[in-house]
Tab-separated table of C-alpha atoms (C1' of nucleotides) in Angstrom:
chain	number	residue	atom	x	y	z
A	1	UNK	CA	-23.680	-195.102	98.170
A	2	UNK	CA	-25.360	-192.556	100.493
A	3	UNK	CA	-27.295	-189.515	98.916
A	4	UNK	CA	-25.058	-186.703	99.892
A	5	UNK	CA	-22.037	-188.447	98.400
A	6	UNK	CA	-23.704	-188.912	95.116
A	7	UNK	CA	-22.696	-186.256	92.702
A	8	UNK	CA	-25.832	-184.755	90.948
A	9	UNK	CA	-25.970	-181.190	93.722
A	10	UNK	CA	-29.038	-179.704	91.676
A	11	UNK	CA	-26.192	-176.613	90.627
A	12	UNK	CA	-28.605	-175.384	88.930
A	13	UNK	CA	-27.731	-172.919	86.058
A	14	UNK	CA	-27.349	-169.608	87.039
A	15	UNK	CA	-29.667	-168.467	84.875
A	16	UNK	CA	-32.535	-170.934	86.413
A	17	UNK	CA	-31.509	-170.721	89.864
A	18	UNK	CA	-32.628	-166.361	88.957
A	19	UNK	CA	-35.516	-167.326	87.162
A	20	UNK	CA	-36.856	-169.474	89.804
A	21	UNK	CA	-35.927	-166.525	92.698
A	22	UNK	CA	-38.352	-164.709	90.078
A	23	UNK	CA	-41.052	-167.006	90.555
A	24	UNK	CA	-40.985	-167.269	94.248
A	25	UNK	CA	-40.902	-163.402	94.848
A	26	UNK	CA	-44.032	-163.448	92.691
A	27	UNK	CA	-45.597	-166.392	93.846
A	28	UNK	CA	-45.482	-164.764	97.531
A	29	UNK	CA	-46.811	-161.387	95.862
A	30	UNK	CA	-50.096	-163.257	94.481
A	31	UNK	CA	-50.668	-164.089	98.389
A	32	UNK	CA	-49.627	-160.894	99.892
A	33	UNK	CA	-53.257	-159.589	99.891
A	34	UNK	CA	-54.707	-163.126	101.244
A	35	UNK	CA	-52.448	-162.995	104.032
A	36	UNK	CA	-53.156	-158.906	104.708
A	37	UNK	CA	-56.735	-159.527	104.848
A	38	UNK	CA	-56.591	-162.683	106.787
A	39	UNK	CA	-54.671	-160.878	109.646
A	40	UNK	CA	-56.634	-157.696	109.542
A	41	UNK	CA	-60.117	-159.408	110.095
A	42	UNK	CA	-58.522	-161.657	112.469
A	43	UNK	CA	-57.281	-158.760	114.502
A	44	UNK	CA	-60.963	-156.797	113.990
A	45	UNK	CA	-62.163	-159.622	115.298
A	46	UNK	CA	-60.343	-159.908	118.268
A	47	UNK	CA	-60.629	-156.219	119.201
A	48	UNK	CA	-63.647	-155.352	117.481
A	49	UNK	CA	-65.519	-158.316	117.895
A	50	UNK	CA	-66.623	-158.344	114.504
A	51	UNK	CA	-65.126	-157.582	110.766
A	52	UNK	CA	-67.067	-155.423	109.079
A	53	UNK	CA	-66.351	-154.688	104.714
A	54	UNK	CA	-66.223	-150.817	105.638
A	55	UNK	CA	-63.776	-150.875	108.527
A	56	UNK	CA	-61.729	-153.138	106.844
A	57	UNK	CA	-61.792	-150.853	103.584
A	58	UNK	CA	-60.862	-148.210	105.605
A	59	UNK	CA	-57.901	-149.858	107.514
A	60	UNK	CA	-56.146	-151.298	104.047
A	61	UNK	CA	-56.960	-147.743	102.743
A	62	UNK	CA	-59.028	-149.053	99.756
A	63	UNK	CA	-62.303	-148.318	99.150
A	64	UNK	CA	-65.673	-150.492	100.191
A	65	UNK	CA	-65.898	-152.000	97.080
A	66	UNK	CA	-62.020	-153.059	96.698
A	67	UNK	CA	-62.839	-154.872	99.783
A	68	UNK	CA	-65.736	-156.371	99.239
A	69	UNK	CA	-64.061	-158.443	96.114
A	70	UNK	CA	-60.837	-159.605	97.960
A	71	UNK	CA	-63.169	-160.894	100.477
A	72	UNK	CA	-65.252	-162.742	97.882
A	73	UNK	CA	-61.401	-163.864	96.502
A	74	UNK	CA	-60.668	-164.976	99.954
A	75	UNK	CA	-64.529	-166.930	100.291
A	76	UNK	CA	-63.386	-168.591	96.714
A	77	UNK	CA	-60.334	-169.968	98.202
A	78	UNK	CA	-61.952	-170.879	101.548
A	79	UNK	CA	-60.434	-168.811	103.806
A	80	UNK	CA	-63.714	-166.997	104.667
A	81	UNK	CA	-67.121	-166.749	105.158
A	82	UNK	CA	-70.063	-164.297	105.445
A	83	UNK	CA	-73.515	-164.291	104.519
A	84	UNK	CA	-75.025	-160.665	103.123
A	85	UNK	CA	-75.104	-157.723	104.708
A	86	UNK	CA	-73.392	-159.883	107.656
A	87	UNK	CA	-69.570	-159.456	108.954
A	88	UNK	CA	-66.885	-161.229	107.497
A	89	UNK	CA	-65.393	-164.415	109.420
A	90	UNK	CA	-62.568	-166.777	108.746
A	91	UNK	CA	-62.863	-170.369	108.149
A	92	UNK	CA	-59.675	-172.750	109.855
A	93	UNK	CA	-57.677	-172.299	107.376
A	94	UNK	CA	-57.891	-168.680	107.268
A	95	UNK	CA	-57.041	-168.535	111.187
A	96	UNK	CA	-54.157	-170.599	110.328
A	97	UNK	CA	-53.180	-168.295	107.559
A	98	UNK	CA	-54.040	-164.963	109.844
A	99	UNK	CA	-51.987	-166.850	112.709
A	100	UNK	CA	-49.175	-167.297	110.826
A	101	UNK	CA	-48.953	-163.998	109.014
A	102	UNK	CA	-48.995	-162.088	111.823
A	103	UNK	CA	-46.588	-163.973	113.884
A	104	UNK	CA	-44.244	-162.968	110.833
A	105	UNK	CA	-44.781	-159.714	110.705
A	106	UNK	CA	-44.187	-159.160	114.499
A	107	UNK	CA	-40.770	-160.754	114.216
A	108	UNK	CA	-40.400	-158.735	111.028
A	109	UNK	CA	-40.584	-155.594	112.753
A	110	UNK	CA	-38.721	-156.826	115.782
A	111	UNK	CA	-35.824	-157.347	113.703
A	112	UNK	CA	-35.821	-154.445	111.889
A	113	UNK	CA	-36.079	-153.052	115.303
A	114	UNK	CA	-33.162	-154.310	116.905
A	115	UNK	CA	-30.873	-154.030	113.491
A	116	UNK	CA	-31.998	-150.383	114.323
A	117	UNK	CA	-34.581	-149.293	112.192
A	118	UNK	CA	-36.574	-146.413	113.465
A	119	UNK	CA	-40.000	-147.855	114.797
A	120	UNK	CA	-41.864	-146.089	111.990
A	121	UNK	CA	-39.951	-147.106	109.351
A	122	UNK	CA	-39.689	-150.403	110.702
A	123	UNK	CA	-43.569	-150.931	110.820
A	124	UNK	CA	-43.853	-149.554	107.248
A	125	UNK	CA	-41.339	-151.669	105.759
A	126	UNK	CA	-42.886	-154.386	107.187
A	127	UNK	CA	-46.009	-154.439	105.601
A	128	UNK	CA	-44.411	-155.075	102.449
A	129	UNK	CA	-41.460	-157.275	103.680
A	130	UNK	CA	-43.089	-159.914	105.532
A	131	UNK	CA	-45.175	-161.653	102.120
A	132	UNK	CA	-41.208	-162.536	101.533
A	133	UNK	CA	-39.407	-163.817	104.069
A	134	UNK	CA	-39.121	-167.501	104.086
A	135	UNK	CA	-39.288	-170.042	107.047
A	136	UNK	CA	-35.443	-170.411	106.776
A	137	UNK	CA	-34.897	-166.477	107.140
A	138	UNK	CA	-37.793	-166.349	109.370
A	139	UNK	CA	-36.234	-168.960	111.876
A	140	UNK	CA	-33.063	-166.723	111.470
A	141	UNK	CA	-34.786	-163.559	112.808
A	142	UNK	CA	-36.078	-165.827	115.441
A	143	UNK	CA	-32.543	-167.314	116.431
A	144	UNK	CA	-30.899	-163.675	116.033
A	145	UNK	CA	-33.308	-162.254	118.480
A	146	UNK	CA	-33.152	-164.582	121.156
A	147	UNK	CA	-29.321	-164.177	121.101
A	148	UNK	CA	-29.464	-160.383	121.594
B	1	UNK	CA	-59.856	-121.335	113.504
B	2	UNK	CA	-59.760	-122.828	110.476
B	3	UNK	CA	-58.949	-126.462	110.737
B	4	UNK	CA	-56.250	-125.842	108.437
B	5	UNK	CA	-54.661	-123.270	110.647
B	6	UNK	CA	-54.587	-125.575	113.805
B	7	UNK	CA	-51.533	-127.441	114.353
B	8	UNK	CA	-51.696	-130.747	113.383
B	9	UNK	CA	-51.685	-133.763	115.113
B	10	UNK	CA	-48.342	-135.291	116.205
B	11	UNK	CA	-50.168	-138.165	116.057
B	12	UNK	CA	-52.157	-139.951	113.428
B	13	UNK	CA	-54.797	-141.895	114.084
B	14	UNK	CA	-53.701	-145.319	113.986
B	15	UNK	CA	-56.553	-146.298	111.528
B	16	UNK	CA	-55.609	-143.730	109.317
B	17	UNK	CA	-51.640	-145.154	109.925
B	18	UNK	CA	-51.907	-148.216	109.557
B	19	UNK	CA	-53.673	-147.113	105.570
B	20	UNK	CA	-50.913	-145.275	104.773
B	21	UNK	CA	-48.388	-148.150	105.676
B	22	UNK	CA	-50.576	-150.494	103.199
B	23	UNK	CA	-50.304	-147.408	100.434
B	24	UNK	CA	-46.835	-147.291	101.324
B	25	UNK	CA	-46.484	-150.909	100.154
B	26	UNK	CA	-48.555	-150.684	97.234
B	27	UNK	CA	-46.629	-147.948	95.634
B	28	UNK	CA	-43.573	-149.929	96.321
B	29	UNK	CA	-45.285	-152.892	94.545
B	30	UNK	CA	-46.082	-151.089	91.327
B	31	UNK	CA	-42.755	-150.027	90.921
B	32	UNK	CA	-40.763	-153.352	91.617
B	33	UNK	CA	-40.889	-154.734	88.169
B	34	UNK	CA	-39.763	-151.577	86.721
B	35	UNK	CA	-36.730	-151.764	89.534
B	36	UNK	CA	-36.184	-155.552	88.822
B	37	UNK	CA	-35.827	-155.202	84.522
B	38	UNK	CA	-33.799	-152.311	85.566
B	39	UNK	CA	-30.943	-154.301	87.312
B	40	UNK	CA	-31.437	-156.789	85.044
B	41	UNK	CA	-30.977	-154.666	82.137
B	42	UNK	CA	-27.850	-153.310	83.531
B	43	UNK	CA	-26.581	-156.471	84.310
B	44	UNK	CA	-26.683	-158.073	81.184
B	45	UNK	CA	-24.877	-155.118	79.156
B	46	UNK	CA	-22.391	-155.265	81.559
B	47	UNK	CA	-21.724	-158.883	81.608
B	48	UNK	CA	-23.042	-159.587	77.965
B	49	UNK	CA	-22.627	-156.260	76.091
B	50	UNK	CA	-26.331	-156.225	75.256
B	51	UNK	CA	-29.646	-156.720	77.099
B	52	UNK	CA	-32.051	-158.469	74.519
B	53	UNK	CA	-35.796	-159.364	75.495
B	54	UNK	CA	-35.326	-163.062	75.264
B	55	UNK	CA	-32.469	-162.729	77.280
B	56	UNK	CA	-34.137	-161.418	79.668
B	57	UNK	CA	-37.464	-163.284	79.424
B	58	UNK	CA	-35.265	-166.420	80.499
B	59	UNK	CA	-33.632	-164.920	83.348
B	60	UNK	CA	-36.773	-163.641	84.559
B	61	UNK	CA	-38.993	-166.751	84.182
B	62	UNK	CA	-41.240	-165.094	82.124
B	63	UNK	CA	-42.489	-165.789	78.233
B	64	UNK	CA	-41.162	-163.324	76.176
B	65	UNK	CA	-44.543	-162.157	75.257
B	66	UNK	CA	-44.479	-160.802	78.370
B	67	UNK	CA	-41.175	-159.450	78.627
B	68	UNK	CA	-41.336	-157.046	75.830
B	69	UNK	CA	-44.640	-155.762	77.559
B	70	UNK	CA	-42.707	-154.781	80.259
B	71	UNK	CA	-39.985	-153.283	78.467
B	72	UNK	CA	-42.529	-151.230	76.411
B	73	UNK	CA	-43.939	-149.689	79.730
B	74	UNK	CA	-40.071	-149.017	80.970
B	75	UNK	CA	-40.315	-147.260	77.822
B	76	UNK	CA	-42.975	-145.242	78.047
B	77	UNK	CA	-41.937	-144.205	81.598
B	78	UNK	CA	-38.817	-142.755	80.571
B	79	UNK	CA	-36.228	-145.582	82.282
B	80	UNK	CA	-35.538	-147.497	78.745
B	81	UNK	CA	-34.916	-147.046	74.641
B	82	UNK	CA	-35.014	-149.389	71.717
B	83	UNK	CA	-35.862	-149.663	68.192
B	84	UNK	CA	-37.134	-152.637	66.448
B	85	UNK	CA	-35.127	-155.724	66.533
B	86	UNK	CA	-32.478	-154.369	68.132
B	87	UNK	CA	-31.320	-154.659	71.734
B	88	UNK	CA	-32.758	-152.892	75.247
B	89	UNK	CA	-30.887	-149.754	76.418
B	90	UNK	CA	-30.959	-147.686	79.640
B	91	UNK	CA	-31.509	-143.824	79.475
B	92	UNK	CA	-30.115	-141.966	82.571
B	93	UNK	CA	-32.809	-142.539	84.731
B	94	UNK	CA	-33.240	-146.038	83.750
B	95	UNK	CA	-29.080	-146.439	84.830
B	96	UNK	CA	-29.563	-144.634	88.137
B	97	UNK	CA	-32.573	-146.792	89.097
B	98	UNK	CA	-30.767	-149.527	88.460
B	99	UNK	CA	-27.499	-148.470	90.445
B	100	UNK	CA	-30.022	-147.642	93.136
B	101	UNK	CA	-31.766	-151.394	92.948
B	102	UNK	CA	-28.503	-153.026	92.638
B	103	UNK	CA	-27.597	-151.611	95.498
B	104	UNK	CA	-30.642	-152.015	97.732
B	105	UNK	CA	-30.404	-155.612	96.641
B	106	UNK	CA	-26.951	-156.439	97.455
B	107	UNK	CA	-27.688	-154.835	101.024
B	108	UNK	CA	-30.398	-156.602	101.820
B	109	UNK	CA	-28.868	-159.833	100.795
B	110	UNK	CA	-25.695	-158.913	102.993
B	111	UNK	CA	-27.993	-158.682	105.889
B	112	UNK	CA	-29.564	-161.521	105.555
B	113	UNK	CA	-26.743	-163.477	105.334
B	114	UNK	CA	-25.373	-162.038	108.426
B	115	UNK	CA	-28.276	-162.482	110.557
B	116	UNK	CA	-27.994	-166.271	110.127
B	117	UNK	CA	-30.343	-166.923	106.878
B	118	UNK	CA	-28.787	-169.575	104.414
B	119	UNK	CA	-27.528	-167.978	102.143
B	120	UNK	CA	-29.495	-169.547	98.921
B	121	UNK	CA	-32.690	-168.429	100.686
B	122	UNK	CA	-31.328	-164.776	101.272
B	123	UNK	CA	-31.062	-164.501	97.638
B	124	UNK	CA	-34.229	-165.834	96.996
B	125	UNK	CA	-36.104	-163.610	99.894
B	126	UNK	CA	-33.980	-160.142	98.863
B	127	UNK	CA	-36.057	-160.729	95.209
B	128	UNK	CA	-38.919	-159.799	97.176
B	129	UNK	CA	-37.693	-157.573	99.887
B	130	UNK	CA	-35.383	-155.265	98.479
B	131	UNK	CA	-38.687	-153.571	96.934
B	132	UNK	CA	-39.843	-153.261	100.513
B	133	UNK	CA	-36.880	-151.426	101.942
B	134	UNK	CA	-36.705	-147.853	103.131
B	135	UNK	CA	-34.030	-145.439	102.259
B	136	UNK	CA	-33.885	-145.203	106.930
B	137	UNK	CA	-33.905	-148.727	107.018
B	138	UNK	CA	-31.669	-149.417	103.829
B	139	UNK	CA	-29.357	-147.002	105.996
B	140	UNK	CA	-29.635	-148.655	109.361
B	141	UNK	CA	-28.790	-152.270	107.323
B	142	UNK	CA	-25.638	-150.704	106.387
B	143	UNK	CA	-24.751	-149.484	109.907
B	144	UNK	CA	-25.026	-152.680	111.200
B	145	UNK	CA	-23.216	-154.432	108.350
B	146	UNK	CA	-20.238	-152.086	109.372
B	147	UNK	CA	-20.438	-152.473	113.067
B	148	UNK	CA	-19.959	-155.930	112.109
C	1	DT	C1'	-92.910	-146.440	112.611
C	2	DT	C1'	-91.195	-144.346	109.188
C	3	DC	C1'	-87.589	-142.226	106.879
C	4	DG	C1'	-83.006	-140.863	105.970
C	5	DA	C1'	-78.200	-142.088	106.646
C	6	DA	C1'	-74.865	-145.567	106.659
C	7	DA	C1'	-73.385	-149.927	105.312
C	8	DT	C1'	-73.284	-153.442	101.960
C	9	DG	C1'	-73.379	-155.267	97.554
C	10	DT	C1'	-73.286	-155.107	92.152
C	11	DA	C1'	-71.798	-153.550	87.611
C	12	DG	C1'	-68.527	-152.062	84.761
C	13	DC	C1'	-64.229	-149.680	83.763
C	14	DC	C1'	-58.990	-149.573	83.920
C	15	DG	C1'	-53.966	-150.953	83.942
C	16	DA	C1'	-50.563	-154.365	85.136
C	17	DG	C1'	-48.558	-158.478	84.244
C	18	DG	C1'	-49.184	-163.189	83.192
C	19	DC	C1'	-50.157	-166.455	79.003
C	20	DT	C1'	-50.581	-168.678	73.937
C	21	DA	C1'	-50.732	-168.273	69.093
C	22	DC	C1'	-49.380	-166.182	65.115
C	23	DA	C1'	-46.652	-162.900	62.116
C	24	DA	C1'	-42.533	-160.633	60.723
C	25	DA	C1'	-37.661	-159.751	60.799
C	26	DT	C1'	-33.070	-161.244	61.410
C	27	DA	C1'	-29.294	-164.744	61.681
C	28	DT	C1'	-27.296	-168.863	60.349
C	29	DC	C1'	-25.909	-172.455	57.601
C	30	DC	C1'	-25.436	-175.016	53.465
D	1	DG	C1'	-28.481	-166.845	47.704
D	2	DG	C1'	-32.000	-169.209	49.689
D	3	DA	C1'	-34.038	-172.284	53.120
D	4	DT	C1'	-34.429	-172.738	57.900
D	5	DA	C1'	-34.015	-171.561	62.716
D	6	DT	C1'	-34.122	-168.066	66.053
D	7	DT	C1'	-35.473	-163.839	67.726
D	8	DT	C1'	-38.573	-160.186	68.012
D	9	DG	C1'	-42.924	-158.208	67.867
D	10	DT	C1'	-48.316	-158.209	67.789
D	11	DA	C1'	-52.958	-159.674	69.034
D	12	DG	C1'	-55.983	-161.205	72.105
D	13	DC	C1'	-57.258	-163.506	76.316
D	14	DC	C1'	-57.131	-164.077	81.554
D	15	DT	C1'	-56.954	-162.730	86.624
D	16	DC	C1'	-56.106	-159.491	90.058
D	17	DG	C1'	-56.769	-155.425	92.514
D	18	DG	C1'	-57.656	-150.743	92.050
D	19	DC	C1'	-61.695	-147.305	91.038
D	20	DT	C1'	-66.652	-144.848	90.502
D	21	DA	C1'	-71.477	-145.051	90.139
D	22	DC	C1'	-75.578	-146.991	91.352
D	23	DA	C1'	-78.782	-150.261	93.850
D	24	DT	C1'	-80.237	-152.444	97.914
D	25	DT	C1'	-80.421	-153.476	102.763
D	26	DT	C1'	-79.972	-152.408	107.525
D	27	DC	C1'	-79.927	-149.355	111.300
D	28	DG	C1'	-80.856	-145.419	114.181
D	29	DA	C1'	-83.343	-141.448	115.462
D	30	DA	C1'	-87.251	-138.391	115.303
DNA sequence: TTCGAAATGTAGCCGAGGCTACAAATATCC
DNA sequence: GGATATTTGTAGCCTCGGCTACATTTCGAA
């Protein structure tokens, strides 16, 4: 007998199914800042030529020192590099991370956008929406926007 | 002139934006599991008759150590009452945050659902959106949801 | 070239929100 | 009513991401 026609559909208890929406929401949260400063030093990069602790400080609106220990965070969980008093540089993996975060933030704010969002709002919102939206919603932005 | 005398710029520098929008989200962060016991809270009186921290605990995926941690702070920010041993209970700020949460929520998970995402991950995504959401673009959602 | 300003890094504090382990109160069942 | 199970609460630990204060290094300008 094929899979789909077996009976056991993980229904999971309602009670589990919320507990485990719980989890996700702050699973995502604990990479929110990862994926922030990932994208930020890849864009310094690319229009700065080089990430530097202070201007990223200043962009997140934390101070120096906030910065300079998510950076070590993000060196601990190789997704960075940088030797002292040098700029900060992402390894693959943190490319791939930056790549992908900001991808979903532009079609975060695109979406907003077109539901009809004012711009500022929309890019607000954003910052804090994105960490959540899965591939499956994500690839429904993507498919709504085309359509329009 | 005094610089506080001169009209200020209609525009921010985007530096100093682009801070503000990663403030914006940070406030929003700290008050999300306030917002989320909240609902919860409401929920479970209204569907249980009583809200009581293991209850909760389990819904939330969370020990229960750590539950009635969080229900102290609700406490001690006004939004919740209880005495020892005996059950969780809104006061009247605690019920309108949570009318104002359950709202949000249900909106955002509407939307989802009607720009194309499945609807098991809408659910899951609007636990970490629904924080995320401005009162402009909470009101645009529910434009478009009529226009629908 | 030296010296002061700016940038970078370190140390230590805090609160939030996780956890486990243990203690105390309440509920349940015989 | 008393033993036992469940629930509730407390204590103490951890990490994370804020902060200030201070130390060190680099850089730029006189």
């Amino acid at each position: 007998m094929p899979d789909k026609y077996r009976s056991p559909p993980p229904t999971l208890p309602p009670e589990q199914a919320q507990a485990e929406r719980f989890e996700k929401a702050r699973s995502a949260q604990a990479t929110a800042v990862l994926e922030d400063y990932a994208e930020l030093i890849s864009d310094l990069i690319a229009t700065e030529g080089e990430a530097r602790p202070t201007d990223i400080a200043r962009r997140l609106g934390v101070s120096h020192a906030t910065a300079i220990k998510s950076i070590a965070r993000l060196k601990r969980e190789g997704l960075a590099t940088s030797k002292l008093y040098r700029g900060v540089f992402l390894t693959e993996a943190g490319e791939n991370l930056a790549r992908r975060s900001r991808a979903r933030h532009r079609l975060v704010v695109d979406l907003l956008v077109a539901i009809g969002a004012p711009r500022a709002a929309a890019e607000a919102d954003a910052e804090g929406i994105e960490h959540h939206v899965s591939d499956e919603t994500l690839a429904a932005f993507a498919r709504y926007l085309n359509r329009k």
